[in-house]
Short mmCIF file of C-alpha atoms and ligand atoms in Angstrom, two decimals:
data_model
loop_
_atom_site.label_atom_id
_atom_site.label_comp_id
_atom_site.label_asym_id
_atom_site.label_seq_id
_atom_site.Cartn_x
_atom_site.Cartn_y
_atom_site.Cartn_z
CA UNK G 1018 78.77 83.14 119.90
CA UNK G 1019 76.49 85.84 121.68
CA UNK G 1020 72.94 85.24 123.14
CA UNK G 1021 70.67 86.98 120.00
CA UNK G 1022 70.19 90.56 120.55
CA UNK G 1023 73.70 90.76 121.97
CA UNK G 1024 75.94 93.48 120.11
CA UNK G 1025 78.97 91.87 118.20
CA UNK G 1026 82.53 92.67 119.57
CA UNK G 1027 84.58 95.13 117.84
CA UNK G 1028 86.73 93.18 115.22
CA UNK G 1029 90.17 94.49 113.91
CA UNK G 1030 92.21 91.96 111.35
CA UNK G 1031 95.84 91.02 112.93
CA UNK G 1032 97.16 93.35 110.55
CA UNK G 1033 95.23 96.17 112.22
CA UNK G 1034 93.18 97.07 109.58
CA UNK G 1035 89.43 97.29 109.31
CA UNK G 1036 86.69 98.08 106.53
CA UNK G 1037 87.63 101.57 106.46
CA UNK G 1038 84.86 102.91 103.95
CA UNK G 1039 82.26 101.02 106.53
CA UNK G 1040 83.88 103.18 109.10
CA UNK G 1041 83.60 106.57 107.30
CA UNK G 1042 80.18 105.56 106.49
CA UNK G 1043 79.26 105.07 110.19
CA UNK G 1044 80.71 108.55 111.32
CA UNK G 1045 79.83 110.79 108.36
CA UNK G 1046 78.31 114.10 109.38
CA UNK G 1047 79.62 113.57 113.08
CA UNK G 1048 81.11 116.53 114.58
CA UNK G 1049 84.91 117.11 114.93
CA UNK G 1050 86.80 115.63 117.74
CA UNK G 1051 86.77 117.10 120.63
CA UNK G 1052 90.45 117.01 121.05
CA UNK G 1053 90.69 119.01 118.02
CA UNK G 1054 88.37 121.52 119.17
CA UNK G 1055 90.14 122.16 122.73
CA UNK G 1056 93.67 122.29 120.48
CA UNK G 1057 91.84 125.16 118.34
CA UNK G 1058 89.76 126.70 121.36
CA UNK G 1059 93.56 127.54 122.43
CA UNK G 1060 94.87 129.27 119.24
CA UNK G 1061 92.00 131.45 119.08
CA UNK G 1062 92.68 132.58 122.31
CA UNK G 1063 95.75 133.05 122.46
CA UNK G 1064 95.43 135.35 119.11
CA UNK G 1065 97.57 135.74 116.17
CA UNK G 1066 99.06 138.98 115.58
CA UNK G 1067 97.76 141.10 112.73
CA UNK G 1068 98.74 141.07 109.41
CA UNK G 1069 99.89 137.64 110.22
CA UNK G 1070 98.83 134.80 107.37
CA UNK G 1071 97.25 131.73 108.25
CA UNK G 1072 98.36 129.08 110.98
CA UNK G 1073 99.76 125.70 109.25
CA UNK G 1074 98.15 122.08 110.03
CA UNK G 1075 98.56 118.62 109.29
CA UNK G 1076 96.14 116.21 109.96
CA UNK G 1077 97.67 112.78 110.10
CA UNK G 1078 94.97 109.74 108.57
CA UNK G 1079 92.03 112.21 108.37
CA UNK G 1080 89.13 109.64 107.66
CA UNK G 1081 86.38 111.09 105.85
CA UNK G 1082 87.61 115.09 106.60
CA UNK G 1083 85.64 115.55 110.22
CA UNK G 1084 88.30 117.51 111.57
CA UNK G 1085 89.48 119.38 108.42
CA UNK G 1086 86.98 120.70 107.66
CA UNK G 1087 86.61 122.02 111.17
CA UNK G 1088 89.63 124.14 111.01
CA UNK G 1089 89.08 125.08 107.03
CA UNK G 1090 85.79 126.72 109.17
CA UNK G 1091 87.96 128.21 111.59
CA UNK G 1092 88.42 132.36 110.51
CA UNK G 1093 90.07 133.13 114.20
CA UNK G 1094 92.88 132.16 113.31
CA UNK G 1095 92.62 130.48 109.58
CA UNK G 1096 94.16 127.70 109.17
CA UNK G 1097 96.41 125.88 105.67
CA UNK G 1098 95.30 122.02 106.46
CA UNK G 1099 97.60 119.35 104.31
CA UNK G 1100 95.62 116.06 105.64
CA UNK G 1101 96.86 112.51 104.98
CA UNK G 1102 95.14 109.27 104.82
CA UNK G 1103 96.71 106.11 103.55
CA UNK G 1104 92.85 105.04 102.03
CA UNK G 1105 91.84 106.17 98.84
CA UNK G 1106 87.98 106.64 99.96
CA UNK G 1107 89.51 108.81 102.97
CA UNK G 1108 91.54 111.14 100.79
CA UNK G 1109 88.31 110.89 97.99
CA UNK G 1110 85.52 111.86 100.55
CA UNK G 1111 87.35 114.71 102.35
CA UNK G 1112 88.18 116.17 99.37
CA UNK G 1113 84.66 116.14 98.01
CA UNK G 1114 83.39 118.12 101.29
CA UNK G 1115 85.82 120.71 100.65
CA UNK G 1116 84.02 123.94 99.82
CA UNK G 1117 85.34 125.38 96.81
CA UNK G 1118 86.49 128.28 98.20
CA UNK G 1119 88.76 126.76 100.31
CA UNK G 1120 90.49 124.71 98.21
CA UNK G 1121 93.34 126.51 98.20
CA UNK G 1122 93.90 126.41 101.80
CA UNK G 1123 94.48 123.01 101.71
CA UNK G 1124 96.33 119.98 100.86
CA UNK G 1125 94.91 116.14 100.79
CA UNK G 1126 97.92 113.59 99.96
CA UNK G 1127 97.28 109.94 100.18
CA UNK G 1128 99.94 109.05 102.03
CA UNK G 1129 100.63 106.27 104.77
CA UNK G 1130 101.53 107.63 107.95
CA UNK G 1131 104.67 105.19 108.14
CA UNK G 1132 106.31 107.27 105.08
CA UNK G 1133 105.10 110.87 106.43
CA UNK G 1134 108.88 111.35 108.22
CA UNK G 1135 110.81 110.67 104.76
CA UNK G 1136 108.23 111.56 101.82
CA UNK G 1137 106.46 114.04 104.06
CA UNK G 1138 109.41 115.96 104.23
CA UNK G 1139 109.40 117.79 100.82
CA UNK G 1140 105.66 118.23 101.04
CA UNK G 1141 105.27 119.47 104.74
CA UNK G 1142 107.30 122.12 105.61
CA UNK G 1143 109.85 122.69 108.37
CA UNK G 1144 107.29 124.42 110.73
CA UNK G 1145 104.04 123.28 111.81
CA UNK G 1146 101.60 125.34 114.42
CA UNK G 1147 99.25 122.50 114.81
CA UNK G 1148 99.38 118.43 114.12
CA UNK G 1149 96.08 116.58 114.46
CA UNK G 1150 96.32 112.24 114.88
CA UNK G 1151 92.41 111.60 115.22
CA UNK G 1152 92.29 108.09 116.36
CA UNK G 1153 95.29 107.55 114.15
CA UNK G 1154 98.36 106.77 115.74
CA UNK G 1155 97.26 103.36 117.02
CA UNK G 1156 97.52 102.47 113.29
CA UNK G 1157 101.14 103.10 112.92
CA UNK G 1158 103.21 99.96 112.15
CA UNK G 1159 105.20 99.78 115.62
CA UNK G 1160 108.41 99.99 113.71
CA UNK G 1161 107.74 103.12 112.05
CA UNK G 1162 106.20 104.55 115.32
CA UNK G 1163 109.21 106.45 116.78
CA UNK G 1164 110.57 108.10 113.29
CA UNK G 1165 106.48 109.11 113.14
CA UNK G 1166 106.50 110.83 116.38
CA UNK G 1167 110.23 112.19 116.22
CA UNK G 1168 108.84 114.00 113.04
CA UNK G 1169 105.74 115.49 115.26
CA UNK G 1170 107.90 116.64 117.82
CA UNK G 1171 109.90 117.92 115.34
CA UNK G 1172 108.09 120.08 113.04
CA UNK G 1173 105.92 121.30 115.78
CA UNK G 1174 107.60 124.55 116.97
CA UNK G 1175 107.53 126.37 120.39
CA UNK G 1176 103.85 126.76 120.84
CA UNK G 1177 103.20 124.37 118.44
CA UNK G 1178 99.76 121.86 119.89
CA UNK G 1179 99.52 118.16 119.21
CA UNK G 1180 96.22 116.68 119.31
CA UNK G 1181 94.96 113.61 119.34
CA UNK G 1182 94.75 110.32 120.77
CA UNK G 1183 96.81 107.04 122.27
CA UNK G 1184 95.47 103.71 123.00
CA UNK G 1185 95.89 102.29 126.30
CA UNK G 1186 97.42 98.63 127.58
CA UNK G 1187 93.67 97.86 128.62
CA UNK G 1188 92.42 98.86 125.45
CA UNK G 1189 90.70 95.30 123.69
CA UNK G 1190 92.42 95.04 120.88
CA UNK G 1191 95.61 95.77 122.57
CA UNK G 1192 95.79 91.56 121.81
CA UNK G 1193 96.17 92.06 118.15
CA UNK G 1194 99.31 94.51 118.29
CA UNK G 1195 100.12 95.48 121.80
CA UNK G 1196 103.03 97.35 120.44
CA UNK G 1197 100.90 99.83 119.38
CA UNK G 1198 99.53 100.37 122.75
CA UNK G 1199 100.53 102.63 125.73
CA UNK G 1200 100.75 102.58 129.81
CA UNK G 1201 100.07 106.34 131.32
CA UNK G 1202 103.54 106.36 132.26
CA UNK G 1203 104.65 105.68 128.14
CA UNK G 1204 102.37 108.04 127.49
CA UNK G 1205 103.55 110.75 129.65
CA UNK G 1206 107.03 109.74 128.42
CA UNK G 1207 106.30 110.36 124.76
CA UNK G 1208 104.50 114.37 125.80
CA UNK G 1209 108.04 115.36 127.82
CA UNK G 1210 108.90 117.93 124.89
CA UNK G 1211 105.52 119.42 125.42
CA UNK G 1212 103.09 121.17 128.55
CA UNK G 1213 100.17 118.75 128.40
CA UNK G 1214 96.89 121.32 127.88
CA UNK G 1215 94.39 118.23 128.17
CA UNK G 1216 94.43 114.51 129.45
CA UNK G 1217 91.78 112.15 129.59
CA UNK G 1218 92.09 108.55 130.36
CA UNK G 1219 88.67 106.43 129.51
CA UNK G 1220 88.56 102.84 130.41
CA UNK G 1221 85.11 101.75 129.89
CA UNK G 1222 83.28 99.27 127.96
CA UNK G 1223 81.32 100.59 125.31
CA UNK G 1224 79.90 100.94 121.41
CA UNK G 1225 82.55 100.78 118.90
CA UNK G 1226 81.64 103.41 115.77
CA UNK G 1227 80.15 100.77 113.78
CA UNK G 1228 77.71 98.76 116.24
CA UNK G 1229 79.78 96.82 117.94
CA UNK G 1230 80.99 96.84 121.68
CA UNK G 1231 84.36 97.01 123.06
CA UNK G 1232 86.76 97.55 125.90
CA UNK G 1233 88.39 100.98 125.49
CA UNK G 1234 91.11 102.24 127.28
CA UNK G 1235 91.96 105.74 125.16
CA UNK G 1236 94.26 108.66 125.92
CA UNK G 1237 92.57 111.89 124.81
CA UNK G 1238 95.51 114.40 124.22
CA UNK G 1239 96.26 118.66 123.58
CA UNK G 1240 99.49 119.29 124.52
CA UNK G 1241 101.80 122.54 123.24
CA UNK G 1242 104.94 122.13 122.33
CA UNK G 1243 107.78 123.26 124.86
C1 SAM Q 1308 89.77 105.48 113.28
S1 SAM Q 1308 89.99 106.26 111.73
C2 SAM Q 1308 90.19 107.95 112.21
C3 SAM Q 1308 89.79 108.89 111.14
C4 SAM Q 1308 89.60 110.33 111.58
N1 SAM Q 1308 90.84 110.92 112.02
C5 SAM Q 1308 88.57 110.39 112.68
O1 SAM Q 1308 88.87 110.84 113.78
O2 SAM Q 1308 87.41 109.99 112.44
C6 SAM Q 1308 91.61 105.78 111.30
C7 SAM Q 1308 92.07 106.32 109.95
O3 SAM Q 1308 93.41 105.90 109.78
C8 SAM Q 1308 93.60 105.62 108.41
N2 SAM Q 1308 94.79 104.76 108.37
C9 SAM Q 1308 94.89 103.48 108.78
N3 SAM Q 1308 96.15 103.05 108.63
C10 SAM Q 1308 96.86 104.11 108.13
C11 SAM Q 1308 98.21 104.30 107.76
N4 SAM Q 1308 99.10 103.33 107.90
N5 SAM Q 1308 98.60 105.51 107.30
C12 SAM Q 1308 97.69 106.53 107.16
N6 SAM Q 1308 96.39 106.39 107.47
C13 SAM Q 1308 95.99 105.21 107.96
C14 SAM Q 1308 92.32 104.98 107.95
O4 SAM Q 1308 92.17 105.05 106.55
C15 SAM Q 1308 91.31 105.83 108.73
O5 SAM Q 1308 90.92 106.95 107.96
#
């Protein structure tokens, strides 16, 4: 037990889930991530040709809709968004922050991001400018991990950005499921089919988004697609 005062650690059940909807209340109204932001910084200046339609997005387990909504704002290039969440708060709350008008630029499936490779496939087509994992890909069952990122590598085409972020081997709750966490060097492994635009390794203790403190040790990725 902690001296009083003392912030709780971070807790995570072995089945790497937490109280999601205590989560989404925590960060609601907080700014998209900054990962996301550098990934659409670079679209917008690299241009899209005129008369050309919008650019195409997923955003793999998109909480309560911080980052879709983000690039639903975005007119330099617009952006389609289908965003995914396996919770049924996460797929309720982004939808109700969608501005009517731009409901018809976008798509929000409850889905789990374990399935996304097979019943993804009919939903999210063949060619994908941008996919956004938010502080979502540590949640991946390890044994779906690899068909999860084979389908991001693979529907991203040339020019295509991936955003988003890995956890470290440092990271604290590496102990729970350390298959679910990565060295540099696995990390760098997993970007060889892309130029890596932005890498940030942060290994420091510190708040957790719900009042608690942890270790982190997070990868903060943009990388374009080769
Ligand atoms: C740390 S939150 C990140 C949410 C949002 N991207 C953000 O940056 O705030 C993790 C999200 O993953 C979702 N999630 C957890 N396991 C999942 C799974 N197996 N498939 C899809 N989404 C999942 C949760 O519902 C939650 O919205």
């Amino acid at each position: 037990m902690g001296t009083p005062g003392e912030k709780p650690r971070s807790m995570l059940s072995a089945d790497y889930q937490r109280d999601w909807p205590e989560y989404f209340d925590a960060v609601d109204g907080k700014p998209p991530r900054d990962t996301l932001v550098r990934a659409l910084d670079a679209f917008e200046r690299e241009g899209r040709p005129a008369g050309k339609g919008p650019l195409l997005a997923v955003d793999i387990a998109c909480g309560q809709g911080r980052d879709t909504l983000e690039m639903l704002r975005r007119t330099s290039p617009r952006w389609r968004v289908i965003a995914v969440d396996s919770h049924t708060e996460a797929t309720r709350r982004t939808l109700a922050a969608i501005a009517l008008e731009d409901m018809e630029r976008v798509l929000v499936c409850q889905l789990r991001m374990e399935e996304i490779a097979e019943r993804g496939a009919g939903t999210i087509p063949a060619r994908v400018d941008l996919i956004n994992a938010s502080f979502a890909l540590p949640f991946c069952e390890p044994g779906a991990f690899a068909s999860l990122w084979g389908f991001i590598t693979g529907r991203l085409g040339r020019g295509g950005r991936f955003s988003g972020q890995f956890f470290g081997d440092r990271d604290e709750w590496s102990c729970v499921r350390p298959q679910s966490h990565f060295t540099r060097a696995q990390v760098e492994a997993l970007l060889q089919p892309f130029a890596v635009e932005h890498m940030e390794e942060v290994d420091k203790e510190g708040d957790d988004a719900i009042g608690g403190v942890k270790r982190h040790h997070v990868f903060h990725v943009v990388a374009r697609r080769l």
